[in-house]
PDB file of C-alpha atoms in Angstrom:
ATOM      1  CA  ARG A  18      39.630  10.083 -68.822  1.00  0.00           C
ATOM      2  CA  MET A  19      40.236   6.831 -70.053  1.00  0.00           C
ATOM      3  CA  PHE A  20      37.124   5.542 -67.861  1.00  0.00           C
ATOM      4  CA  SER A  21      34.950   8.858 -67.923  1.00  0.00           C
ATOM      5  CA  GLY A  22      32.696   7.133 -70.549  1.00  0.00           C
ATOM      6  CA  TYR A  23      32.867   3.682 -69.534  1.00  0.00           C
ATOM      7  CA  GLN A  24      30.009   1.704 -69.170  1.00  0.00           C
ATOM      8  CA  PRO A  25      29.794  -1.408 -67.281  1.00  0.00           C
ATOM      9  CA  LYS A  26      28.594  -4.781 -69.040  1.00  0.00           C
ATOM     10  CA  ASN A  27      26.977  -6.276 -65.941  1.00  0.00           C
ATOM     11  CA  ASN A  28      23.405  -4.859 -63.978  1.00  0.00           C
ATOM     12  CA  ILE A  29      23.373  -4.756 -60.223  1.00  0.00           C
ATOM     13  CA  LYS A  30      22.035  -7.917 -59.529  1.00  0.00           C
ATOM     14  CA  ASP A  31      24.542  -9.828 -61.541  1.00  0.00           C
ATOM     15  CA  SER A  32      27.501  -7.438 -59.932  1.00  0.00           C
ATOM     16  CA  TYR A  33      26.265  -8.361 -56.311  1.00  0.00           C
ATOM     17  CA  LYS A  34      26.513 -12.428 -57.319  1.00  0.00           C
ATOM     18  CA  ILE A  35      30.082 -12.073 -58.643  1.00  0.00           C
ATOM     19  CA  LEU A  36      31.301 -10.452 -55.253  1.00  0.00           C
ATOM     20  CA  GLU A  37      29.136 -13.031 -53.380  1.00  0.00           C
ATOM     21  CA  LEU A  38      27.036 -10.399 -51.439  1.00  0.00           C
ATOM     22  CA  GLU A  39      23.397  -9.723 -51.341  1.00  0.00           C
ATOM     23  CA  GLU A  40      21.327  -6.307 -51.346  1.00  0.00           C
ATOM     24  CA  GLY A  41      21.618  -3.934 -48.997  1.00  0.00           C
ATOM     25  CA  CYS A  42      25.204  -4.969 -47.280  1.00  0.00           C
ATOM     26  CA  SER A  43      27.293  -2.335 -46.127  1.00  0.00           C
ATOM     27  CA  LEU A  44      30.447  -0.600 -47.627  1.00  0.00           C
ATOM     28  CA  ASP A  45      32.733  -2.454 -45.627  1.00  0.00           C
ATOM     29  CA  GLU A  46      31.454  -5.753 -46.527  1.00  0.00           C
ATOM     30  CA  VAL A  47      31.389  -4.763 -50.482  1.00  0.00           C
ATOM     31  CA  ARG A  48      35.353  -3.875 -49.609  1.00  0.00           C
ATOM     32  CA  ASN A  49      36.204  -6.855 -47.980  1.00  0.00           C
ATOM     33  CA  SER A  50      34.682  -8.899 -50.717  1.00  0.00           C
ATOM     34  CA  TYR A  51      36.433  -7.317 -53.143  1.00  0.00           C
ATOM     35  CA  HIS A  52      39.788  -7.519 -51.572  1.00  0.00           C
ATOM     36  CA  ASN A  53      39.369 -11.182 -51.049  1.00  0.00           C
ATOM     37  CA  LEU A  54      38.462 -11.715 -54.589  1.00  0.00           C
ATOM     38  CA  ALA A  55      41.265  -9.820 -56.281  1.00  0.00           C
ATOM     39  CA  LYS A  56      43.582 -11.678 -53.949  1.00  0.00           C
ATOM     40  CA  LYS A  57      42.003 -15.000 -55.393  1.00  0.00           C
ATOM     41  CA  TYR A  58      41.773 -14.111 -59.229  1.00  0.00           C
ATOM     42  CA  HIS A  59      44.268 -11.364 -59.790  1.00  0.00           C
ATOM     43  CA  PRO A  60      46.896 -12.057 -62.366  1.00  0.00           C
ATOM     44  CA  ASP A  61      49.785 -11.485 -60.162  1.00  0.00           C
ATOM     45  CA  SER A  62      48.995 -12.914 -57.102  1.00  0.00           C
ATOM     46  CA  SER A  63      50.626 -16.519 -58.274  1.00  0.00           C
ATOM     47  CA  SER A  64      47.686 -18.154 -56.859  1.00  0.00           C
ATOM     48  CA  VAL A  65      46.485 -21.307 -58.472  1.00  0.00           C
ATOM     49  CA  THR A  66      42.972 -19.557 -59.164  1.00  0.00           C
ATOM     50  CA  ALA A  67      44.277 -16.630 -60.809  1.00  0.00           C
ATOM     51  CA  ASP A  68      42.206 -15.635 -64.155  1.00  0.00           C
ATOM     52  CA  SER A  69      42.408 -12.312 -65.687  1.00  0.00           C
ATOM     53  CA  LYS A  70      39.191 -12.566 -67.002  1.00  0.00           C
ATOM     54  CA  ALA A  71      37.477 -13.427 -63.699  1.00  0.00           C
ATOM     55  CA  PHE A  72      39.349 -10.546 -61.809  1.00  0.00           C
ATOM     56  CA  ILE A  73      38.150  -8.119 -64.893  1.00  0.00           C
ATOM     57  CA  ARG A  74      34.574  -9.178 -63.913  1.00  0.00           C
ATOM     58  CA  VAL A  75      35.013  -8.591 -60.091  1.00  0.00           C
ATOM     59  CA  GLU A  76      36.681  -5.068 -60.785  1.00  0.00           C
ATOM     60  CA  GLU A  77      33.315  -4.323 -62.814  1.00  0.00           C
ATOM     61  CA  ALA A  78      30.889  -5.812 -60.528  1.00  0.00           C
ATOM     62  CA  TYR A  79      32.874  -3.648 -57.544  1.00  0.00           C
ATOM     63  CA  ARG A  80      32.503  -0.355 -59.573  1.00  0.00           C
ATOM     64  CA  VAL A  81      28.691  -0.948 -60.284  1.00  0.00           C
ATOM     65  CA  VAL A  82      28.224  -1.512 -56.396  1.00  0.00           C
ATOM     66  CA  LEU A  83      29.721   1.201 -55.185  1.00  0.00           C
ATOM     67  CA  SER A  84      27.987   3.342 -57.848  1.00  0.00           C
ATOM     68  CA  ASP A  85      24.730   1.619 -56.603  1.00  0.00           C
ATOM     69  CA  LEU A  86      25.792   2.553 -52.969  1.00  0.00           C
ATOM     70  CA  ALA A  87      26.563   5.970 -53.805  1.00  0.00           C
ATOM     71  CA  ALA A  88      23.212   6.161 -55.239  1.00  0.00           C
ATOM     72  CA  LYS A  89      21.107   5.259 -52.450  1.00  0.00           C
ATOM     73  CA  GLN A  90      23.089   7.366 -50.169  1.00  0.00           C
ATOM     74  CA  LYS A  91      22.226  10.391 -51.387  1.00  0.00           C
ATOM     75  CA  SER A  92      18.640   9.566 -52.222  1.00  0.00           C
ATOM     76  CA  ASP A  93      18.005   8.934 -48.427  1.00  0.00           C
ATOM     77  CA  PRO A  94      16.061  11.587 -46.865  1.00  0.00           C
ATOM     78  CA  ASP A  95      17.086  10.755 -43.214  1.00  0.00           C
ATOM     79  CA  GLU A  96      20.493  11.573 -44.309  1.00  0.00           C
ATOM     80  CA  GLU A  97      19.661  14.824 -46.271  1.00  0.00           C
ATOM     81  CA  GLU A  98      17.521  15.964 -43.170  1.00  0.00           C
ATOM     82  CA  GLU A  99      20.488  15.390 -40.667  1.00  0.00           C
ATOM     83  CA  ASP A 100      22.932  17.394 -43.090  1.00  0.00           C
ATOM     84  CA  GLN A 101      20.572  20.189 -43.129  1.00  0.00           C
ATOM     85  CA  PHE A 102      20.098  20.112 -39.388  1.00  0.00           C
ATOM     86  CA  LYS A 103      23.876  20.134 -38.824  1.00  0.00           C
ATOM     87  CA  CYS A 104      24.328  23.070 -41.205  1.00  0.00           C
ATOM     88  CA  LYS A 105      21.411  24.926 -39.391  1.00  0.00           C
ATOM     89  CA  SER A 106      22.574  24.239 -35.604  1.00  0.00           C
ATOM     90  CA  LEU A 107      25.774  26.225 -35.457  1.00  0.00           C
ATOM     91  CA  GLN A 108      23.920  29.343 -36.748  1.00  0.00           C
ATOM     92  CA  HIS A 109      21.289  29.156 -34.005  1.00  0.00           C
ATOM     93  CA  ARG A 110      23.892  27.849 -31.314  1.00  0.00           C
ATOM     94  CA  HIS A 111      24.188  31.130 -29.299  1.00  0.00           C
ATOM     95  CA  TYR A 112      20.226  30.589 -28.258  1.00  0.00           C
ATOM     96  CA  LEU A 113      21.317  27.735 -26.147  1.00  0.00           C
ATOM     97  CA  SER A 114      23.041  30.201 -24.006  1.00  0.00           C
ATOM     98  CA  PHE A 115      21.658  32.129 -20.942  1.00  0.00           C
ATOM     99  CA  GLU A 116      19.402  29.289 -19.848  1.00  0.00           C
ATOM    100  CA  GLY A 117      16.911  29.943 -22.496  1.00  0.00           C
ATOM    101  CA  VAL A 118      16.338  33.631 -20.868  1.00  0.00           C
ATOM    102  CA  GLY A 119      15.462  37.012 -23.099  1.00  0.00           C
ATOM    103  CA  ILE A 120      14.890  37.697 -26.778  1.00  0.00           C
ATOM    104  CA  GLY A 121      16.325  39.648 -29.205  1.00  0.00           C
ATOM    105  CA  THR A 122      19.862  39.971 -30.068  1.00  0.00           C
ATOM    106  CA  PRO A 123      22.602  38.322 -27.813  1.00  0.00           C
ATOM    107  CA  SER A 124      23.746  41.521 -26.188  1.00  0.00           C
ATOM    108  CA  GLN A 125      20.242  42.130 -25.327  1.00  0.00           C
ATOM    109  CA  ARG A 126      19.686  38.633 -23.894  1.00  0.00           C
ATOM    110  CA  GLU A 127      22.915  38.893 -22.085  1.00  0.00           C
ATOM    111  CA  LYS A 128      21.615  42.178 -20.017  1.00  0.00           C
ATOM    112  CA  GLN A 129      18.547  40.130 -19.821  1.00  0.00           C
ATOM    113  CA  TYR A 130      19.824  37.309 -18.399  1.00  0.00           C
ATOM    114  CA  ALA A 131      22.134  39.242 -15.931  1.00  0.00           C
ATOM    115  CA  GLN A 132      18.708  40.701 -14.437  1.00  0.00           C
ATOM    116  CA  PHE A 133      17.343  37.501 -14.185  1.00  0.00           C
ATOM    117  CA  ARG A 134      20.571  36.401 -12.200  1.00  0.00           C
ATOM    118  CA  VAL A 135      20.188  39.344  -9.733  1.00  0.00           C
ATOM    119  CA  ASP A 136      16.396  38.919  -9.008  1.00  0.00           C
ATOM    120  CA  ARG A 137      16.812  34.707  -8.194  1.00  0.00           C
ATOM    121  CA  ALA A 138      19.552  35.813  -6.007  1.00  0.00           C
ATOM    122  CA  THR A 139      17.341  37.968  -4.097  1.00  0.00           C
ATOM    123  CA  GLU A 140      14.929  35.740  -3.996  1.00  0.00           C
ATOM    124  CA  GLN A 141      16.965  32.898  -2.746  1.00  0.00           C
ATOM    125  CA  VAL A 142      18.281  35.303   0.189  1.00  0.00           C
ATOM    126  CA  LEU A 143      14.781  36.413   1.306  1.00  0.00           C
ATOM    127  CA  GLN A 144      13.941  32.593   1.211  1.00  0.00           C
ATOM    128  CA  TYR A 145      16.710  31.597   3.242  1.00  0.00           C
ATOM    129  CA  ARG A 146      15.823  34.265   6.002  1.00  0.00           C
ATOM    130  CA  GLN A 147      12.636  33.312   5.969  1.00  0.00           C
ATOM    131  CA  GLN A 148      13.328  29.677   6.830  1.00  0.00           C
ATOM    132  CA  ARG A 149      15.854  31.292   9.472  1.00  0.00           C
ATOM    133  CA  LEU A 150      13.195  33.315  11.378  1.00  0.00           C
ATOM    134  CA  GLU A 151      10.674  30.109  10.962  1.00  0.00           C
ATOM    135  CA  SER A 152      13.469  27.818  12.795  1.00  0.00           C
ATOM    136  CA  ARG A 153      14.040  30.401  15.156  1.00  0.00           C
ATOM    137  CA  TYR A 154      10.605  30.799  16.153  1.00  0.00           C
ATOM    138  CA  ALA A 155       9.719  26.910  15.949  1.00  0.00           C
ATOM    139  CA  GLY A 156      12.737  26.456  18.336  1.00  0.00           C
ATOM    140  CA  SER A 157      11.451  28.877  20.858  1.00  0.00           C
ATOM    141  CA  HIS A 158       7.803  27.683  20.922  1.00  0.00           C
ATOM    142  CA  LEU A 159       9.360  23.991  21.588  1.00  0.00           C
ATOM    143  CA  SER A 160      11.368  25.515  24.416  1.00  0.00           C
ATOM    144  CA  ARG A 161       8.542  27.173  26.089  1.00  0.00           C
ATOM    145  CA  ALA A 162       6.571  24.252  25.860  1.00  0.00           C
ATOM    146  CA  LYS A 163       9.260  22.351  27.389  1.00  0.00           C
ATOM    147  CA  ASP A 164       9.540  24.596  30.150  1.00  0.00           C
ATOM    148  CA  VAL A 165       5.851  24.530  30.635  1.00  0.00           C
ATOM    149  CA  ARG A 166       6.434  20.607  30.959  1.00  0.00           C
ATOM    150  CA  GLN A 167       9.168  20.376  33.409  1.00  0.00           C
ATOM    151  CA  SER A 168       7.337  23.340  35.808  1.00  0.00           C
ATOM    152  CA  LYS A 169       4.152  21.192  35.628  1.00  0.00           C
ATOM    153  CA  LYS A 170       6.244  18.002  36.611  1.00  0.00           C
ATOM    154  CA  VAL A 171       8.000  19.715  39.339  1.00  0.00           C
ATOM    155  CA  LYS A 172       4.886  21.250  40.917  1.00  0.00           C
ATOM    156  CA  ILE A 173       3.250  17.465  40.294  1.00  0.00           C
ATOM    157  CA  THR A 174       6.410  16.220  42.495  1.00  0.00           C
ATOM    158  CA  GLN A 175       6.254  18.977  45.220  1.00  0.00           C
ATOM    159  CA  ALA A 176       2.505  18.318  45.563  1.00  0.00           C
ATOM    160  CA  VAL A 177       3.079  14.520  46.346  1.00  0.00           C
ATOM    161  CA  GLU A 178       5.981  15.434  48.531  1.00  0.00           C
ATOM    162  CA  ARG A 179       3.814  17.311  50.562  1.00  0.00           C
ATOM    163  CA  LEU A 180       0.978  14.652  50.441  1.00  0.00           C
ATOM    164  CA  VAL A 181       3.465  12.365  51.626  1.00  0.00           C
ATOM    165  CA  GLU A 182       4.775  14.433  54.515  1.00  0.00           C
ATOM    166  CA  ASP A 183       1.238  15.347  55.506  1.00  0.00           C
ATOM    167  CA  LEU A 184       0.299  11.455  55.751  1.00  0.00           C
ATOM    168  CA  ILE A 185       3.106  10.893  57.733  1.00  0.00           C
ATOM    169  CA  GLN A 186       3.003  13.504  60.454  1.00  0.00           C
ATOM    170  CA  GLU A 187      -0.626  12.630  60.514  1.00  0.00           C
ATOM    171  CA  SER A 188       0.039   9.053  61.280  1.00  0.00           C
ATOM    172  CA  MET A 189       2.985   9.892  63.712  1.00  0.00           C
ATOM    173  CA  ALA A 190       0.184  12.095  65.893  1.00  0.00           C
ATOM    174  CA  LYS A 191      -2.114   8.974  65.759  1.00  0.00           C
ATOM    175  CA  GLY A 192       0.560   6.743  67.111  1.00  0.00           C
ATOM    176  CA  ASP A 193       0.568   4.407  64.480  1.00  0.00           C
ATOM    177  CA  PHE A 194       4.885   4.240  64.405  1.00  0.00           C
ATOM    178  CA  ASP A 195       4.847   3.506  68.260  1.00  0.00           C
ATOM    179  CA  ASN A 196       4.814  -0.113  67.907  1.00  0.00           C
ATOM    180  CA  LEU A 197       7.583  -0.337  65.348  1.00  0.00           C
ATOM    181  CA  SER A 198      10.667  -2.334  66.734  1.00  0.00           C
ATOM    182  CA  GLY A 199      13.156   0.091  65.698  1.00  0.00           C
ATOM    183  CA  LYS A 200      11.917   3.067  67.199  1.00  0.00           C
ATOM    184  CA  GLY A 201      14.394   5.371  68.313  1.00  0.00           C
ATOM    185  CA  LYS A 202      17.325   3.356  67.057  1.00  0.00           C
ATOM    186  CA  PRO A 203      19.669   4.480  64.124  1.00  0.00           C
ATOM    187  CA  LEU A 204      19.433   2.759  60.892  1.00  0.00           C
ATOM    188  CA  GLN A 205      21.687  -0.427  60.330  1.00  0.00           C
ATOM    189  CA  LYS A 206      23.781  -0.494  57.287  1.00  0.00           C
ATOM    190  CA  PHE A 207      24.237  -3.324  55.026  1.00  0.00           C
ATOM    191  CA  SER A 208      27.563  -2.681  54.325  1.00  0.00           C
ATOM    192  CA  ASP A 209      30.402   0.002  54.468  1.00  0.00           C
ATOM    193  CA  SER A 210      31.551  -0.386  51.168  1.00  0.00           C
ATOM    194  CA  PRO A 211      31.731   2.863  49.456  1.00  0.00           C
ATOM    195  CA  HIS A 212      30.310   1.821  46.164  1.00  0.00           C
ATOM    196  CA  ILE A 213      27.360   0.645  48.023  1.00  0.00           C
ATOM    197  CA  ASP A 214      24.270   3.568  48.415  1.00  0.00           C
ATOM    198  CA  PRO A 215      23.570   3.442  51.878  1.00  0.00           C
ATOM    199  CA  MET A 216      19.922   4.947  51.264  1.00  0.00           C
ATOM    200  CA  THR A 217      19.320   2.330  48.692  1.00  0.00           C
ATOM    201  CA  HIS A 218      20.495  -0.372  51.009  1.00  0.00           C
ATOM    202  CA  ASN A 219      18.622   0.864  53.924  1.00  0.00           C
ATOM    203  CA  LEU A 220      15.161   0.955  52.371  1.00  0.00           C
ATOM    204  CA  ASN A 221      15.747  -2.711  51.009  1.00  0.00           C
ATOM    205  CA  ARG A 222      16.700  -3.662  54.567  1.00  0.00           C
ATOM    206  CA  ILE A 223      13.356  -2.282  55.811  1.00  0.00           C
ATOM    207  CA  LEU A 224      11.191  -3.778  52.985  1.00  0.00           C
ATOM    208  CA  ILE A 225      12.913  -7.349  53.783  1.00  0.00           C
ATOM    209  CA  ASP A 226      12.432  -6.919  57.486  1.00  0.00           C
ATOM    210  CA  ASN A 227       8.691  -6.194  56.685  1.00  0.00           C
ATOM    211  CA  GLY A 228       8.162  -8.922  54.834  1.00  0.00           C
ATOM    212  CA  TYR A 229       8.199  -7.358  51.485  1.00  0.00           C
ATOM    213  CA  GLN A 230       9.217  -9.773  48.516  1.00  0.00           C
ATOM    214  CA  PRO A 231       9.621  -9.259  44.565  1.00  0.00           C
ATOM    215  CA  GLU A 232       6.915 -10.428  42.186  1.00  0.00           C
ATOM    216  CA  TRP A 233       8.986 -12.778  40.520  1.00  0.00           C
ATOM    217  CA  ILE A 234      10.012 -14.418  43.908  1.00  0.00           C
ATOM    218  CA  LEU A 235       6.741 -14.947  44.787  1.00  0.00           C
ATOM    219  CA  LEU A 236       5.754 -16.662  41.355  1.00  0.00           C
ATOM    220  CA  GLN A 237       9.002 -18.587  41.765  1.00  0.00           C
ATOM    221  CA  LYS A 238       7.556 -19.827  45.262  1.00  0.00           C
ATOM    222  CA  GLU A 239       4.426 -20.410  43.795  1.00  0.00           C
ATOM    223  CA  ILE A 240       5.374 -22.568  40.618  1.00  0.00           C
ATOM    224  CA  ARG A 241       7.426 -24.450  42.969  1.00  0.00           C
ATOM    225  CA  GLU A 242       4.743 -25.364  45.531  1.00  0.00           C
ATOM    226  CA  THR A 243       1.980 -25.998  42.981  1.00  0.00           C
ATOM    227  CA  ILE A 244       4.743 -28.280  41.022  1.00  0.00           C
ATOM    228  CA  GLU A 245       5.053 -30.293  43.860  1.00  0.00           C
ATOM    229  CA  ARG A 246       1.651 -30.668  44.896  1.00  0.00           C
ATOM    230  CA  LEU A 247       0.589 -32.136  41.416  1.00  0.00           C
ATOM    231  CA  ARG A 248       3.557 -34.655  41.750  1.00  0.00           C
ATOM    232  CA  LYS A 249       2.544 -35.663  45.370  1.00  0.00           C
ATOM    233  CA  GLY A 250      -1.440 -35.872  43.928  1.00  0.00           C
ATOM    234  CA  ILE A 251      -0.781 -37.912  41.008  1.00  0.00           C
ATOM    235  CA  VAL A 252       1.721 -40.449  42.969  1.00  0.00           C
ATOM    236  CA  ALA A 253      -1.102 -40.977  45.576  1.00  0.00           C
ATOM    237  CA  SER A 254      -4.001 -41.203  42.889  1.00  0.00           C
ATOM    238  CA  ARG A 255      -1.451 -44.154  41.081  1.00  0.00           C
ATOM    239  CA  ARG A 256      -1.010 -46.009  44.472  1.00  0.00           C
ATOM    240  CA  LYS A 257      -4.570 -46.001  45.116  1.00  0.00           C
ATOM    241  CA  LEU A 258      -5.363 -48.019  42.193  1.00  0.00           C
ATOM    242  CA  GLY A 259      -4.264 -51.918  41.876  1.00  0.00           C
ATOM    243  CA  GLU A 260      -1.216 -53.622  40.422  1.00  0.00           C
ATOM    244  CA  PRO A 261      -2.396 -54.564  37.606  1.00  0.00           C
ATOM    245  CA  MET A 262      -5.001 -52.176  36.750  1.00  0.00           C
ATOM    246  CA  THR A 263      -8.321 -53.638  35.857  1.00  0.00           C
ATOM    247  CA  LEU A 264     -10.389 -51.909  32.827  1.00  0.00           C
ATOM    248  CA  SER A 265     -12.145 -49.623  35.224  1.00  0.00           C
ATOM    249  CA  GLU A 266      -9.227 -48.467  37.107  1.00  0.00           C
ATOM    250  CA  GLN A 267      -7.341 -47.838  33.650  1.00  0.00           C
ATOM    251  CA  LYS A 268     -10.203 -45.616  32.779  1.00  0.00           C
ATOM    252  CA  GLN A 269      -9.733 -43.824  36.258  1.00  0.00           C
ATOM    253  CA  TRP A 270      -6.497 -43.548  35.600  1.00  0.00           C
ATOM    254  CA  GLY A 271      -6.682 -42.203  32.450  1.00  0.00           C
ATOM    255  CA  ARG A 272      -9.394 -39.435  33.867  1.00  0.00           C
ATOM    256  CA  VAL A 273      -6.523 -38.704  36.172  1.00  0.00           C
ATOM    257  CA  CYS A 274      -3.833 -38.065  33.721  1.00  0.00           C
ATOM    258  CA  GLU A 275      -6.225 -35.751  31.750  1.00  0.00           C
ATOM    259  CA  GLN A 276      -6.791 -33.688  34.897  1.00  0.00           C
ATOM    260  CA  PHE A 277      -2.987 -33.796  35.435  1.00  0.00           C
ATOM    261  CA  ALA A 278      -2.180 -32.512  31.971  1.00  0.00           C
ATOM    262  CA  GLU A 279      -4.971 -29.850  32.396  1.00  0.00           C
ATOM    263  CA  ASP A 280      -2.965 -28.797  35.652  1.00  0.00           C
ATOM    264  CA  ILE A 281       0.396 -28.640  34.019  1.00  0.00           C
ATOM    265  CA  ARG A 282      -1.100 -26.393  31.169  1.00  0.00           C
ATOM    266  CA  LYS A 283      -2.161 -23.855  33.767  1.00  0.00           C
ATOM    267  CA  LEU A 284       1.129 -24.218  35.248  1.00  0.00           C
ATOM    268  CA  ASN A 285       3.205 -23.347  32.098  1.00  0.00           C
ATOM    269  CA  LYS A 286       1.300 -20.257  31.865  1.00  0.00           C
ATOM    270  CA  ARG A 287       2.303 -19.264  35.267  1.00  0.00           C
ATOM    271  CA  VAL A 288       5.799 -20.122  34.170  1.00  0.00           C
ATOM    272  CA  ASP A 289       5.523 -17.571  31.267  1.00  0.00           C
ATOM    273  CA  ASN A 290       4.169 -14.710  33.463  1.00  0.00           C
ATOM    274  CA  PHE A 291       7.141 -15.491  35.597  1.00  0.00           C
ATOM    275  CA  ASN A 292       9.650 -15.525  32.998  1.00  0.00           C
ATOM    276  CA  LEU A 293       8.187 -11.983  31.626  1.00  0.00           C
ATOM    277  CA  VAL A 294       8.901 -10.426  35.179  1.00  0.00           C
ATOM    278  CA  VAL A 295      12.184 -12.177  36.436  1.00  0.00           C
ATOM    279  CA  PRO A 296      15.414  -9.746  36.158  1.00  0.00           C
ATOM    280  CA  ILE A 297      17.661 -12.170  35.891  1.00  0.00           C
ATOM    281  CA  LEU A 298      18.000 -14.105  32.405  1.00  0.00           C
ATOM    282  CA  SER A 299      19.794 -17.522  33.801  1.00  0.00           C
ATOM    283  CA  ARG A 300      16.881 -17.679  36.472  1.00  0.00           C
ATOM    284  CA  GLN A 301      14.110 -18.282  33.808  1.00  0.00           C
ATOM    285  CA  MET A 302      12.310 -21.650  33.703  1.00  0.00           C
ATOM    286  CA  VAL A 303      10.950 -23.780  31.117  1.00  0.00           C
ATOM    287  CA  HIS A 304       7.470 -25.744  30.728  1.00  0.00           C
ATOM    288  CA  PHE A 305       6.927 -28.666  32.558  1.00  0.00           C
ATOM    289  CA  SER A 306       6.186 -31.639  30.247  1.00  0.00           C
ATOM    290  CA  THR A 307       3.061 -34.048  30.986  1.00  0.00           C
ATOM    291  CA  ASP A 308       4.441 -37.124  29.948  1.00  0.00           C
ATOM    292  CA  LYS A 309       7.666 -36.580  32.069  1.00  0.00           C
ATOM    293  CA  GLU A 310       5.961 -35.987  35.060  1.00  0.00           C
ATOM    294  CA  ILE A 311       3.525 -39.044  34.458  1.00  0.00           C
ATOM    295  CA  ARG A 312       6.363 -41.354  33.791  1.00  0.00           C
ATOM    296  CA  ARG A 313       8.399 -39.468  36.768  1.00  0.00           C
ATOM    297  CA  ALA A 314       5.038 -40.427  38.521  1.00  0.00           C
ATOM    298  CA  LEU A 315       4.943 -44.446  37.677  1.00  0.00           C
ATOM    299  CA  LYS A 316       8.719 -44.681  38.307  1.00  0.00           C
ATOM    300  CA  THR A 317       8.002 -43.022  42.171  1.00  0.00           C
ATOM    301  CA  CYS A 318       5.216 -45.596  42.695  1.00  0.00           C
ATOM    302  CA  GLU A 319       7.189 -48.373  41.087  1.00  0.00           C
ATOM    303  CA  ALA A 320      10.072 -47.652  44.021  1.00  0.00           C
ATOM    304  CA  VAL A 321       7.418 -47.239  46.766  1.00  0.00           C
ATOM    305  CA  VAL A 322       6.378 -50.848  45.874  1.00  0.00           C
ATOM    306  CA  GLU A 323       9.449 -52.149  45.919  1.00  0.00           C
ATOM    307  CA  LYS A 324      10.356 -50.827  49.054  1.00  0.00           C
ATOM    308  CA  VAL A 325       7.344 -51.972  50.837  1.00  0.00           C
ATOM    309  CA  SER A 326       7.555 -55.331  49.458  1.00  0.00           C
ATOM    310  CA  ASP A 327      11.316 -55.577  50.426  1.00  0.00           C
ATOM    311  CA  SER A 328      10.471 -54.205  54.279  1.00  0.00           C
ATOM    312  CA  ALA A 329       7.730 -57.038  54.094  1.00  0.00           C
ATOM    313  CA  THR A 330      10.020 -59.460  53.026  1.00  0.00           C
ATOM    314  CA  LYS A 331      12.651 -58.609  56.031  1.00  0.00           C
ATOM    315  CA  GLY A 332       9.963 -58.623  58.386  1.00  0.00           C
ATOM    316  CA  ASN A 333       8.837 -62.164  57.330  1.00  0.00           C
ATOM    317  CA  GLU A 334      12.321 -63.488  57.563  1.00  0.00           C
ATOM    318  CA  ARG A 335      12.873 -62.107  61.171  1.00  0.00           C
ATOM    319  CA  GLU A 336       9.722 -63.811  62.047  1.00  0.00           C
ATOM    320  CA  GLU A 337      10.412 -67.110  60.744  1.00  0.00           C
ATOM    321  CA  GLY A 338      14.147 -67.071  62.159  1.00  0.00           C
ATOM    322  CA  GLU A 339      12.384 -65.978  65.816  1.00  0.00           C
TER     323      GLU A 339
END
């Protein structure tokens, strides 16, 4: 009652300055600033800066700022709209149930929602049965296709076996097998071990006896023979040239090295093919190096020259001794 007709002396801007604030600050900032200034200027705070007049100005400014914030909050349209929505949302909450199905009163919408659930369950059952029938039909179709492929495979195998048997009988009638070394003799086994398939070993023995060799063995043999031939060839070419070589002989040696490098490149391609077909990883071969092979040939030539010179020296010594 005492302050009901009280009119503050400070305006709004001065009040914000007294509280050491700026316009647009929050309510918490206003309260914190007021508490700090009250501790500083309150007469009963026993502080050095205590001042009753300053405290009165701070209190008046605090009331003015609170009134200003309350007026701004009431005049904010967003707040009013939010309050209005909060008030109306509870009245229409029942429309958010029943998954949005149906119209009318809540009881009518509940009945409509129950019928909707029945229809949805029926539709799901029908879809499940349809999927079961489709999967069953697809499985039977695949099994029939598999049986057809299997029967075709069996027929082809039987046809090949009959063809081979006919060819064997025809060859026997012509006497093509009469000159075999093992005619009329039992097949020899590689081993009596029970872990070895006798049929497989007998077939391998027949292949070996008739000169059959796997592809990778033939390639390995060919590569080794080729590199030995190339090594002997480059050594022979170097020995034909003089020591030391003249300018023309150096050019000739350069052409020999170029041809040797081309031969090594072709040989390395064979090595690649060999590594693709060899069944054992440890049997794979590495590429041949042209530089290493040329240095090896030069060392071989030097060794041969030294050997020849040593033998000639020994022969001369023998002749002188005689």
